[in-house]
Coordinates of C-alpha atoms in Angstrom, one line a residue:
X227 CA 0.0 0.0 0.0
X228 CA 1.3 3.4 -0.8
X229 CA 2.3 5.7 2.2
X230 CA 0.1 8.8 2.2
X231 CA 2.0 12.1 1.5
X232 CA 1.5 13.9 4.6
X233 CA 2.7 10.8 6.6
X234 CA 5.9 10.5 4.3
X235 CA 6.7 14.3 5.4
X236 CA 5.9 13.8 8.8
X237 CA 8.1 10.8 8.6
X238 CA 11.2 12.9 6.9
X239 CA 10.7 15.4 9.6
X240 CA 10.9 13.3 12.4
X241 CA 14.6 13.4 12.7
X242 CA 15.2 17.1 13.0
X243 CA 12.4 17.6 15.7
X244 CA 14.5 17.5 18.4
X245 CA 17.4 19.8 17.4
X246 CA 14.3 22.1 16.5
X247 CA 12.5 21.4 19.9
X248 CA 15.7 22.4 22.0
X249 CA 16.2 25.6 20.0
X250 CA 12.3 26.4 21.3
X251 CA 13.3 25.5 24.9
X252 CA 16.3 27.6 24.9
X253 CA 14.7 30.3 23.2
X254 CA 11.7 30.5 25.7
X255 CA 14.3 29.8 29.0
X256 CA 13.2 32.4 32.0
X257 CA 16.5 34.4 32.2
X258 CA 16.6 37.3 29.9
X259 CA 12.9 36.5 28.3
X260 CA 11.8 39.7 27.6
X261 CA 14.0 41.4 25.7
X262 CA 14.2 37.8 23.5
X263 CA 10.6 38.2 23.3
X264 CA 10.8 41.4 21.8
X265 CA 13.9 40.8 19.6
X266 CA 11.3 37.6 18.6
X267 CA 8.4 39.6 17.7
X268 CA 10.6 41.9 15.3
X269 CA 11.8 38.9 13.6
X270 CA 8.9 37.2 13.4
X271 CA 6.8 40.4 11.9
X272 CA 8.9 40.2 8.3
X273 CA 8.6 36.6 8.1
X274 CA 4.4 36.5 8.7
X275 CA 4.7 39.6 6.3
X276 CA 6.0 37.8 3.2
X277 CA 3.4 34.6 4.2
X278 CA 0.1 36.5 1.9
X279 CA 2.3 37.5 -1.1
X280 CA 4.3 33.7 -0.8
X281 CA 0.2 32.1 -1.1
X282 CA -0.9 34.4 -3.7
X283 CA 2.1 34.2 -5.7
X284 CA 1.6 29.9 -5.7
X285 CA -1.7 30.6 -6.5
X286 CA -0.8 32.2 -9.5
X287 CA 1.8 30.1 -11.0
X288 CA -0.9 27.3 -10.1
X289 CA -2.9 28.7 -12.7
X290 CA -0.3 29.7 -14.7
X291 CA 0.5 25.4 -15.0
X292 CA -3.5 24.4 -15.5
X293 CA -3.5 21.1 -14.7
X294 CA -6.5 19.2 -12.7
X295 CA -4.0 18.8 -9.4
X296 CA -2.2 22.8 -10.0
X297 CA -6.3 23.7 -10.0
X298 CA -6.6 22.0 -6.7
X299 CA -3.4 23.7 -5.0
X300 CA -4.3 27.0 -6.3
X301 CA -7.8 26.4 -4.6
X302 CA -5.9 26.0 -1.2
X303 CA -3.6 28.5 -1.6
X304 CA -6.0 31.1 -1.9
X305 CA -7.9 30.1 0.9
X306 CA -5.1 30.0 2.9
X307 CA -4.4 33.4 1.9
X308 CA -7.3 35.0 3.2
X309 CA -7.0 32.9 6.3
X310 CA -3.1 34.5 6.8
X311 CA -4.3 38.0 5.6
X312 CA -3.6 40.5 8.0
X313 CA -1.5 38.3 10.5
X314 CA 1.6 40.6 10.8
X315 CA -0.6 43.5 11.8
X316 CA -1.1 41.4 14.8
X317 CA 2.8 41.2 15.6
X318 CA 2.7 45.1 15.1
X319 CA 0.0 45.2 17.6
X320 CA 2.0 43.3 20.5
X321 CA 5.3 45.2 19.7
X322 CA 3.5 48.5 20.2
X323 CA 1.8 47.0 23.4
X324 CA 5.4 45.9 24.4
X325 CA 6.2 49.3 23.9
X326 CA 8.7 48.4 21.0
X327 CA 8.7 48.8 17.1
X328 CA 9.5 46.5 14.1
X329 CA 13.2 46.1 12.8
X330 CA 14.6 48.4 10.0
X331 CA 16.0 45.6 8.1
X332 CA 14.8 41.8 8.5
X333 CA 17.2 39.5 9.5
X334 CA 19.1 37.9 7.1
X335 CA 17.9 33.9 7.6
X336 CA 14.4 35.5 7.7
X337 CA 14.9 37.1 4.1
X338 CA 16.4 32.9 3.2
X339 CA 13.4 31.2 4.7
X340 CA 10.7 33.4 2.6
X341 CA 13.2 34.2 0.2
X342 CA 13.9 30.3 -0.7
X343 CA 10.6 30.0 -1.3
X344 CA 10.1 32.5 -4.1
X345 CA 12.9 31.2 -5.4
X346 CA 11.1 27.0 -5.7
X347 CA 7.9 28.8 -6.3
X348 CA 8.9 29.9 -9.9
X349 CA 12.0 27.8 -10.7
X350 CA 10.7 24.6 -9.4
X351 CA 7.2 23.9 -8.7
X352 CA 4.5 25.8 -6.5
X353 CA 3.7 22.4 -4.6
X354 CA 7.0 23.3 -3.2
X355 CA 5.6 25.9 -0.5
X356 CA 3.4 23.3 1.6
X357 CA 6.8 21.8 2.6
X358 CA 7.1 25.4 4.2
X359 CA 3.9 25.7 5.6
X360 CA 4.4 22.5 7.2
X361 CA 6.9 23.4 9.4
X362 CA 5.9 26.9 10.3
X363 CA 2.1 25.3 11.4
X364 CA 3.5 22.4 12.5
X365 CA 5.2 24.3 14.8
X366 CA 3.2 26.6 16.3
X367 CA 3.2 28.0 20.0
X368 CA 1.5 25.9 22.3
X369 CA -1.9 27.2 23.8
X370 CA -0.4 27.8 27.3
X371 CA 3.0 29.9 26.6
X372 CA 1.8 33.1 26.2
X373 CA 0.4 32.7 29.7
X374 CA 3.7 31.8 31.2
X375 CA 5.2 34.3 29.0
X376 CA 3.1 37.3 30.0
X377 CA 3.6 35.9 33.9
X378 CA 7.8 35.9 33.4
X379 CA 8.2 38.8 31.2
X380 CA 6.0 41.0 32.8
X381 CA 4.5 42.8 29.6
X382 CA 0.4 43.2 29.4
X383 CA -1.8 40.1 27.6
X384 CA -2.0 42.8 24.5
X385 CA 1.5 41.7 23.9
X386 CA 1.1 38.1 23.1
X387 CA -2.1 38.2 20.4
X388 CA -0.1 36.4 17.5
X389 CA 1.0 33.7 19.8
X390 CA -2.2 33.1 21.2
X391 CA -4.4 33.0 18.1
X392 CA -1.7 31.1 15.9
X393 CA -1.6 28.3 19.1
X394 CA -5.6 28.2 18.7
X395 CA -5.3 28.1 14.3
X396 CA -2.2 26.3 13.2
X397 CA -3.3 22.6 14.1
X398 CA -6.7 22.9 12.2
X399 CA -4.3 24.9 8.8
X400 CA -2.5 21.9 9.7
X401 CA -5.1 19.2 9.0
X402 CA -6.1 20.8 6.3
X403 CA -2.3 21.1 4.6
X404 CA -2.1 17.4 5.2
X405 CA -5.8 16.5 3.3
X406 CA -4.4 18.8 0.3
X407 CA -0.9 17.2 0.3
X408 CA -2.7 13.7 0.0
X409 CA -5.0 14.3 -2.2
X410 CA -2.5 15.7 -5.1
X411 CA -1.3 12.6 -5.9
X412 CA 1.7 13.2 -6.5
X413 CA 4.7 12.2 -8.6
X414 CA 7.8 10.8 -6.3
X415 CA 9.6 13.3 -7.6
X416 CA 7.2 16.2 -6.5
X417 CA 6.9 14.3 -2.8
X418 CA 10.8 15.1 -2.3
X419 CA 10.5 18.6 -3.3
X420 CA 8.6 19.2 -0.9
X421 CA 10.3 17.4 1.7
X422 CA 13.4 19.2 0.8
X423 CA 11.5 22.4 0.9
X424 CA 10.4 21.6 4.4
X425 CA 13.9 20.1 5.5
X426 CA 15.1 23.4 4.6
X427 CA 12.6 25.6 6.3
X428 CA 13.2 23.2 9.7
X429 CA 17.3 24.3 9.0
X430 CA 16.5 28.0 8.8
X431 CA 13.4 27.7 11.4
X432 CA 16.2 26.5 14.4
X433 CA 19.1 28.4 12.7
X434 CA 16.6 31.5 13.7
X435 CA 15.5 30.2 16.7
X436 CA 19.2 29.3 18.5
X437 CA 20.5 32.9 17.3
X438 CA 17.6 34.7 19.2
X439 CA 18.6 32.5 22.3
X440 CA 22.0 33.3 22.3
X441 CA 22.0 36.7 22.0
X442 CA 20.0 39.4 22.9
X443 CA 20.8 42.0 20.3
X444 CA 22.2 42.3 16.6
X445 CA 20.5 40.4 13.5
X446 CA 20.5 36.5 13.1

């Protein structure tokens, strides 16, 4: 019997799920949270910024292809879209209740992680961004940390909106990623470049994620 698509990701994932996991612990450790929350938010902002344009632009080259399983993608892409639209006015709105603004210049492995993606999006195949969507869903906060993070940190409960609705949304985008992926059908060949699409985002994801822990200032 063949192995559904979404369980051959999670499968290829598996392995890097505990380097990625221990990144998240240190990055949420007690000492020195609040200032890594807030160098967090900035980085975060440009990343959810570039997550409506990444959708639409699939969308497009979906159509763009015309083909009964592009059709289906480019369905789900533009839903998605309009599910993600607006999300990084939400990190704006807990930065300026932290009492802190955006960056002036994303961070370098934030412009890779959004900017690989253009890149597979029109020189590879749009299928390549649910690799990337994966991880960033499959990821999400858990629905108690913005609790214990407002309790350590000190900063009001308007400070922590992005983390508490994406905790609540990401498993149910999940789901819904993982019905699309196996309903594609698709090629072996089209399976690993999405795999390698997530394997990548899972490098630059903890890559991100160990720089904010170890330093509180400067660019990852």
């Amino acid at each position: 019997m063949t192995t559904p698509a979404s369980l051959a990701l999670r499968t290829k994932l598996t392995p890097t799920t505990p380097v990625l996991r221990a990144a998240t612990v240190a990055l949420w450790r007690p000492d020195g949270l609040r200032q890594r929350y807030l160098r967090y938010l900035a980085a975060m902002h440009p990343l959810v910024r570039a997550s409506v344009p990444l959708l639409e632009r699939a969308a497009e080259r979906c159509a763009e292809l015309d083909d009964p399983p592009s059709r289906r993608l480019a369905a789900y892409y533009t839903r998605h879209a309009e599910e993600e639209r607006d999300h990084d006015s939400w990190l704006l709105d807990d930065l300026a209740a932290a009492g802190a603004a955006p960056a002036a210049v994303p961070p370098p492995v934030v412009v890779e992680l959004a900017g690989a993606q253009y890149y597979r999006i029109e020189h590879e195949h749009p299928v390549t961004l649910l690799g990337y969507i994966a991880v960033l869903e499959g990821n999400a906060p858990g629905p108690r940390l913005a609790g214990r993070l407002a309790d350590v940190t000190g900063l009001p409960q308007g400070a922590f909106r992005t983390l508490r609705e994406h905790a609540e949304l990401d498993g149910g985008h999940l789901d819904d990623l993982h019905r699309v992926l196996d309903e594609l059908a698709l090629t072996p060949a089209r399976q690993t470049a999405v795999s390698v699409s997530a394997l990548h985002t899972t490098s630059l994801l903890t890559r991100l994620f160990v720089s904010l822990a170890a330093d509180p200032g400067g660019h990852p």
